[in-house]
Coordinates of C-alpha atoms in Angstrom, one line a residue:
Chain W
M86 CA 282.7 37.3 107.3
T87 CA 286.0 38.7 108.4
L88 CA 289.6 37.8 107.6
T89 CA 290.3 36.9 111.2
E90 CA 287.5 34.3 111.6
R91 CA 288.5 31.3 113.6
E92 CA 291.5 33.1 115.2
E93 CA 293.5 33.2 112.1
D94 CA 294.4 36.2 109.9
A95 CA 294.3 35.3 106.2
F96 CA 294.9 38.8 105.0
P97 CA 298.8 38.6 104.7
F98 CA 298.3 35.5 102.6
F99 CA 295.9 37.2 100.2
Q100 CA 298.1 40.3 100.0
D101 CA 301.0 38.1 98.7
Y102 CA 298.8 35.8 96.6
I103 CA 296.9 38.6 94.8
F104 CA 300.1 40.5 94.2
A105 CA 301.7 37.4 92.7
K106 CA 298.6 36.7 90.5
S107 CA 297.6 40.2 89.5
A108 CA 300.3 42.7 90.6
I109 CA 297.7 44.5 92.6
V110 CA 299.2 45.9 95.8
L111 CA 296.8 45.6 98.8
T112 CA 297.9 47.8 101.6
D113 CA 296.6 47.2 105.1
E114 CA 293.8 49.6 104.7
K115 CA 292.5 47.5 101.8
R116 CA 291.5 44.8 104.2
Y117 CA 287.8 45.7 103.6
L118 CA 288.3 45.2 99.8
V119 CA 289.6 41.7 100.3
E120 CA 286.7 40.8 102.6
T121 CA 284.1 42.4 100.3
R122 CA 285.3 40.9 97.1
L123 CA 286.1 37.5 98.3
A124 CA 283.1 36.8 100.5
P125 CA 281.0 35.9 97.5
V126 CA 283.7 33.5 96.3
V127 CA 283.7 31.8 99.7
Q128 CA 280.0 31.5 99.6
Q129 CA 279.7 30.2 96.1
A130 CA 282.4 27.6 96.7
N131 CA 280.5 26.4 99.9
L132 CA 283.4 27.3 102.1
R133 CA 283.0 28.6 105.6
C134 CA 285.5 31.4 105.8
L135 CA 288.4 33.1 104.1
G136 CA 290.8 30.7 105.9
D137 CA 289.2 27.8 104.0
L138 CA 289.6 29.7 100.8
M139 CA 293.3 30.3 101.6
R140 CA 293.8 26.6 102.2
A141 CA 292.1 25.7 99.0
L142 CA 294.3 28.1 97.0
M143 CA 297.4 26.7 98.7
R144 CA 296.3 23.3 97.4
G145 CA 296.3 24.8 93.9
D146 CA 292.6 24.9 93.2
R147 CA 292.6 26.5 89.7
Q148 CA 288.9 27.3 89.5
L149 CA 289.1 29.2 92.8
E150 CA 292.2 31.0 91.7
T151 CA 290.3 32.4 88.7
A152 CA 287.4 33.4 90.9
V153 CA 289.7 35.1 93.3
V154 CA 291.6 37.0 90.7
D155 CA 288.4 38.0 88.9
A156 CA 286.9 39.2 92.1
M157 CA 289.9 41.2 93.1
T158 CA 290.5 42.8 89.7
T159 CA 286.9 44.0 89.1
N160 CA 286.4 47.7 89.2
E161 CA 285.7 49.5 92.4
T162 CA 282.2 50.6 93.3
S163 CA 281.0 53.7 91.6
W164 CA 278.7 56.5 92.7
F165 CA 275.4 56.5 90.8
R166 CA 276.6 53.1 89.4
D167 CA 275.2 52.6 85.9
N168 CA 273.3 55.9 86.1
S169 CA 270.0 54.7 84.8
P170 CA 268.7 53.0 88.0
F171 CA 269.2 56.3 89.8
E172 CA 267.5 58.2 87.1
A173 CA 264.6 55.7 87.4
L174 CA 264.5 56.4 91.2
R175 CA 264.4 60.1 90.6
A176 CA 262.0 60.2 87.8
H177 CA 259.5 57.4 88.6
V178 CA 260.1 55.2 91.7
L179 CA 260.5 57.9 94.4
P180 CA 257.7 60.2 93.1
E181 CA 255.3 57.3 93.0
R182 CA 256.2 56.1 96.5
I183 CA 256.0 59.7 97.9
T184 CA 252.5 60.0 96.4
A185 CA 251.5 56.6 97.8
N186 CA 252.8 57.5 101.3
S187 CA 251.7 61.1 101.5
A188 CA 249.3 60.3 104.4
R189 CA 251.9 58.4 106.4
R190 CA 254.7 60.8 105.6
A191 CA 257.3 58.0 105.8
L192 CA 259.7 56.4 103.3
S193 CA 262.0 53.5 103.6
I194 CA 264.8 52.5 101.2
W195 CA 267.1 49.5 101.6
S196 CA 270.4 49.2 99.9
A197 CA 271.0 45.5 100.4
A198 CA 274.6 45.2 99.3
C199 CA 276.0 48.6 100.0
S200 CA 279.7 47.8 100.1
T201 CA 281.6 51.0 101.1
G202 CA 278.5 53.2 100.9
Q203 CA 278.5 54.7 97.5
E204 CA 275.0 53.4 96.7
P205 CA 273.1 54.5 99.8
Y206 CA 275.0 57.9 99.8
S207 CA 274.0 58.4 96.1
I208 CA 270.4 57.8 97.1
A209 CA 270.7 60.3 100.0
M210 CA 272.1 62.9 97.5
I211 CA 269.1 62.3 95.2
L212 CA 266.7 62.8 98.1
E213 CA 268.5 66.0 99.2
A214 CA 268.8 67.4 95.7
H215 CA 265.4 66.6 94.2
F216 CA 262.8 66.0 97.0
P217 CA 262.6 69.0 99.3
E218 CA 259.0 68.0 99.9
L219 CA 260.3 65.2 102.2
S220 CA 261.4 67.6 104.8
G221 CA 259.4 66.6 107.9
W222 CA 259.0 63.1 106.7
N223 CA 260.4 60.1 108.4
V224 CA 262.9 58.9 105.7
E225 CA 265.2 56.0 106.4
I226 CA 267.9 54.6 104.2
L227 CA 269.0 51.3 105.5
A228 CA 272.3 50.1 104.1
T229 CA 273.5 46.6 104.7
D230 CA 276.5 44.5 103.7
L231 CA 278.2 41.3 104.7
S232 CA 281.6 42.9 105.3
Q233 CA 282.1 44.7 108.6
S234 CA 285.1 46.5 107.3
A235 CA 283.4 47.7 104.2
L236 CA 280.6 49.0 106.5
E237 CA 283.1 50.7 108.8
K238 CA 284.5 52.5 105.8
A239 CA 281.0 53.4 104.7
R240 CA 280.2 54.8 108.1
Q241 CA 283.3 56.9 108.1
G242 CA 282.3 58.4 104.7
R243 CA 285.9 59.2 103.9
F244 CA 286.9 58.6 100.3
S245 CA 290.1 59.0 98.2
S246 CA 290.2 61.0 95.0
L247 CA 290.3 57.8 93.0
E248 CA 287.1 56.7 94.7
I249 CA 285.6 60.2 94.3
N250 CA 286.4 60.1 90.5
R251 CA 284.1 57.2 90.0
G252 CA 280.9 58.6 88.7
L253 CA 280.3 61.3 91.2
P254 CA 279.2 64.6 89.5
A255 CA 281.6 67.4 90.4
A256 CA 278.7 69.6 91.6
H257 CA 277.7 66.8 94.1
L258 CA 281.3 66.6 95.3
L259 CA 281.4 70.3 96.0
Q260 CA 278.0 70.3 97.7
Y261 CA 278.2 67.2 99.9
F262 CA 281.9 66.7 100.7
S263 CA 284.6 68.6 102.4
R264 CA 288.3 68.2 101.9
D265 CA 290.2 66.3 104.5
G266 CA 293.9 66.1 103.6
A267 CA 294.2 63.9 100.6
H268 CA 290.6 62.6 101.2
F269 CA 287.1 63.8 100.8
Q270 CA 284.7 63.6 103.8
I271 CA 281.0 63.2 103.2
N272 CA 279.0 65.8 105.2
D273 CA 277.1 64.9 108.4
A274 CA 273.7 65.7 107.1
L275 CA 274.0 63.1 104.4
K276 CA 275.6 60.6 106.8
R277 CA 272.7 61.0 109.2
R278 CA 270.3 59.9 106.5
V279 CA 271.9 56.4 106.2
R280 CA 271.8 53.6 108.8
F281 CA 274.4 51.0 108.3
Q282 CA 274.0 47.5 109.5
Q283 CA 275.7 44.1 109.0
L284 CA 273.6 41.5 107.2
N285 CA 274.3 38.3 105.4
L286 CA 271.8 37.9 102.6
A287 CA 272.4 34.2 102.4
Q288 CA 271.5 33.5 106.0
A289 CA 268.4 34.2 108.1
W290 CA 267.6 37.9 108.1
P291 CA 267.0 40.0 111.2
V292 CA 263.6 41.8 111.4
I293 CA 263.6 44.6 108.8
P294 CA 260.9 47.2 108.7
P295 CA 258.7 47.1 105.5
Q296 CA 260.4 48.9 102.7
D297 CA 259.2 51.1 99.8
V298 CA 262.3 50.5 97.7
I299 CA 264.9 47.7 97.8
L300 CA 268.1 47.9 95.8
L301 CA 269.6 44.5 95.3
R302 CA 272.2 45.2 92.7
N303 CA 275.0 43.1 91.4
V304 CA 274.8 40.6 94.3
L305 CA 272.4 37.9 93.2
I306 CA 275.0 36.8 90.5
Y307 CA 277.2 35.5 93.3
F308 CA 274.7 33.0 94.7
D309 CA 273.3 29.7 93.4
A310 CA 269.8 29.4 92.2
P311 CA 268.1 28.1 95.4
T312 CA 269.8 30.9 97.4
R313 CA 268.7 33.5 94.8
Q314 CA 265.1 32.3 95.1
R315 CA 265.3 32.5 98.9
I316 CA 266.7 36.0 98.8
L317 CA 264.0 37.2 96.3
A318 CA 261.3 35.6 98.5
G319 CA 262.7 37.6 101.4
V320 CA 262.7 40.8 99.4
R321 CA 259.1 40.2 98.5
A322 CA 258.2 39.7 102.1
N323 CA 260.0 42.9 103.1
L324 CA 258.5 45.1 100.4
R325 CA 255.3 47.1 100.9
P326 CA 252.7 46.3 98.3
G327 CA 253.4 48.7 95.4
G328 CA 257.1 48.9 96.5
F329 CA 259.9 48.6 94.0
L330 CA 262.9 46.3 93.6
L331 CA 266.0 47.4 91.6
L332 CA 268.4 44.7 90.3
G333 CA 271.8 45.1 88.7
A334 CA 272.1 45.6 84.9
A335 CA 273.4 42.1 84.3
E336 CA 270.8 40.4 86.4
T337 CA 267.8 38.9 84.7
T338 CA 264.2 38.5 85.8
R339 CA 264.1 34.8 84.9
E340 CA 264.0 33.6 88.5
L341 CA 262.0 36.4 90.0
V342 CA 259.4 35.2 92.4
E343 CA 255.8 35.8 91.4
G344 CA 254.1 39.1 92.2
F345 CA 256.5 41.5 90.5
V346 CA 255.6 43.6 87.5
P347 CA 258.5 44.7 85.4
I348 CA 258.3 48.4 84.4
S349 CA 260.6 50.0 81.8
V350 CA 261.8 53.4 82.9
A351 CA 264.9 55.6 82.2
R352 CA 266.5 52.9 80.0
T353 CA 266.3 50.3 82.8
T354 CA 263.8 47.9 84.3
V355 CA 262.4 48.2 87.8
Y356 CA 260.1 45.6 89.4
Q357 CA 257.0 46.7 91.3
L358 CA 255.4 44.4 93.8
K359 CA 251.7 44.1 92.9
E360 CA 249.2 45.7 95.3
I361 CA 247.2 43.1 97.1
Chain Y
M265 CA 282.3 62.6 68.4
R266 CA 285.2 65.1 68.1
A267 CA 287.3 65.8 71.1
L268 CA 290.1 68.3 71.9
V269 CA 292.7 67.3 74.6
V270 CA 294.5 70.2 76.2
D271 CA 297.5 69.2 78.3
D272 CA 301.1 70.3 78.5
S273 CA 302.2 66.7 79.2
R274 CA 302.8 64.7 76.1
A275 CA 302.2 61.4 78.1
M276 CA 298.9 62.7 79.4
R277 CA 297.8 63.8 76.0
A278 CA 298.6 60.4 74.6
L279 CA 296.8 58.5 77.4
L280 CA 293.6 60.6 77.0
T281 CA 293.8 60.4 73.2
N282 CA 294.0 56.6 73.4
I283 CA 291.0 56.3 75.7
L284 CA 288.9 58.6 73.6
R285 CA 289.9 56.9 70.3
G286 CA 289.0 53.6 72.0
I287 CA 285.4 54.8 72.1
G288 CA 285.5 55.9 68.5
A289 CA 286.2 59.7 69.0
E290 CA 288.2 61.8 66.6
V291 CA 290.8 63.5 68.7
V292 CA 293.0 66.6 68.3
Q293 CA 295.5 67.9 70.8
A294 CA 296.7 71.2 72.1
T295 CA 299.6 71.8 74.4
D296 CA 298.2 74.7 76.4
G297 CA 295.3 77.1 76.7
R298 CA 296.6 79.5 74.0
D299 CA 297.2 76.7 71.5
A300 CA 293.7 75.4 72.2
L301 CA 292.1 78.8 71.6
E302 CA 294.0 79.3 68.4
Q303 CA 292.9 75.9 67.1
L304 CA 289.3 76.5 68.1
R305 CA 289.4 79.8 66.2
R306 CA 290.8 78.2 63.1
T307 CA 288.7 75.1 62.9
D308 CA 285.4 74.7 61.0
A309 CA 284.7 71.4 62.9
L310 CA 284.3 72.4 66.5
P311 CA 284.9 69.6 69.1
D312 CA 281.9 68.3 71.1
L313 CA 284.2 67.7 74.1
V314 CA 287.2 69.5 75.4
L315 CA 289.4 67.9 78.2
I316 CA 291.4 70.6 80.0
D317 CA 294.4 70.4 82.3
W318 CA 294.6 73.2 84.9
H319 CA 298.3 74.0 85.2
M320 CA 299.9 74.8 81.8
P321 CA 302.6 77.3 80.9
E322 CA 300.7 79.5 78.3
M323 CA 297.2 80.3 79.5
N324 CA 296.0 77.8 82.2
G325 CA 292.9 75.7 82.1
L326 CA 290.7 78.0 84.1
E327 CA 291.5 80.9 81.8
L328 CA 290.8 78.7 78.8
V329 CA 287.3 77.8 80.2
K330 CA 286.6 81.5 80.8
A331 CA 287.6 82.4 77.3
V332 CA 285.6 79.6 75.7
R333 CA 282.5 80.5 77.7
K334 CA 282.7 84.1 76.5
D335 CA 281.8 83.1 72.9
P336 CA 278.2 82.0 72.5
A337 CA 279.2 80.1 69.3
W338 CA 281.2 77.8 71.5
K339 CA 278.4 77.1 74.0
P340 CA 277.6 73.6 72.8
M341 CA 281.1 72.3 73.6
T342 CA 281.3 70.2 76.8
L343 CA 284.2 71.2 78.9
M344 CA 285.8 68.9 81.5
M345 CA 288.7 69.7 83.7
V346 CA 291.2 66.8 84.0
T347 CA 293.7 68.0 86.6
T348 CA 295.7 67.3 89.8
E349 CA 294.2 70.5 91.1
S350 CA 291.7 69.3 93.7
E351 CA 291.3 72.2 96.1
H352 CA 287.6 72.7 96.8
E353 CA 287.8 76.4 96.2
N354 CA 289.4 75.9 92.8
M355 CA 287.0 73.3 91.7
V356 CA 284.2 75.7 92.5
R357 CA 285.9 78.4 90.5
A358 CA 286.2 76.1 87.5
L359 CA 282.6 75.0 87.6
L360 CA 281.4 78.6 88.1
A361 CA 283.5 79.7 85.1
G362 CA 281.6 77.2 83.0
A363 CA 283.4 73.8 83.2
D364 CA 280.7 71.0 83.0
E365 CA 282.6 68.3 84.9
Y366 CA 285.8 67.7 86.8
L367 CA 288.1 64.7 86.9
I368 CA 291.0 64.5 89.4
K369 CA 294.3 63.1 88.3
P370 CA 295.4 60.4 88.8
F371 CA 292.3 58.6 87.3
T372 CA 291.6 55.2 85.8
P373 CA 290.2 54.9 82.3
D374 CA 286.9 53.7 83.8
A375 CA 286.5 56.9 85.7
L376 CA 286.9 58.9 82.6
L377 CA 284.3 56.9 80.7
E378 CA 281.9 57.2 83.6
K379 CA 282.3 60.9 83.7
L380 CA 281.7 61.0 79.9
N381 CA 278.6 59.0 80.4
L382 CA 277.4 61.4 83.1
L383 CA 277.9 64.2 80.6
G384 CA 275.7 62.5 78.0
V385 CA 278.7 61.9 75.7
P386 CA 277.9 58.7 73.8
V387 CA 280.0 55.9 75.2
P388 CA 279.5 52.6 73.4
E389 CA 277.6 50.1 75.5
Q390 CA 280.4 47.6 75.2
A391 CA 283.0 50.0 76.6
L392 CA 280.7 51.0 79.5
A393 CA 279.7 47.4 80.3
A394 CA 283.4 46.6 80.6
V395 CA 283.7 49.4 83.1
T396 CA 280.6 48.8 85.2
G397 CA 280.6 45.1 85.0
G398 CA 277.0 45.3 83.7

């Protein structure tokens, strides 16, 4: 979904609207932020595009107003968000998959709602820092998101100091980034590890190679129950037997499709797809 | 948890102190590196965490880090630079001198809490959940 769908640009409206409601100033380069944050609102309200959302807000829809303000005022994405899922990856999930795949020497990880790239790049840093044995392996990190502009920013790998401050250990900043004016640029080796691709989880998925690990964090909460079920069934179909699913901290297992075994590790829960 | 905030800006000391008190820390303040060292020498209740500005009139943050890391008795203290200084080379110097983490000004309160969480400083679940949306 983009702001200019159907030949209209809703961005100036949202700039004014969000400033009036929350005092947040959205400069032109924050276009991706509006798209990323409001796409789930559009979806949940069964609207088609941000233009529809704009018209609903103009009509004075109070419920949507709250949803929009909430979405726009939530915190930005962090590196190593919530910490413990990444600790679980390092300490349990990746070692187990590396052992399981030692004959094939291949590993696939999918960050299914990657926003501006902090999650897949955090995974890439863990691989670089802790798994030198993967050198010579075919390792792919697939990172997808709904928003083209979020993906564009992710591909550039250029972050402000405010973004860098959010949970990135200083040692990683020094090791994997270089200074570029007022910004920090992620290094090419890390960039090459991640393949970014546009994908709408709520619609039919393109063909995705079988994955060892899928991160589907803080995204299910935006969908209704049938859509959540459909997405989880898709996740199961795209995971290798024995592969792992990681959800967001606030997301429950209640609606998990059958076949997953919850495993408590590093103060979090990961879900392993049963071996057939 | 006990924390020492070292910054020559009164506004910055107040901001950091508020955030830290918000997560239940006992906070004392120092106006520069020399003041901080004197307080550390005098106290019988060492802080667990020291937040350190870089550019200060009497003994800067880097010198303070070096001085603290010289004394083995002070080893358990966690040191975090909180500064506008963001030159790659200087960040490396601070970490090599013994700083454990680095936060670039300006920052949001969430960013500070996330850094504390990274350092293993106990941040109440509630405060962190408000930050991470979890």
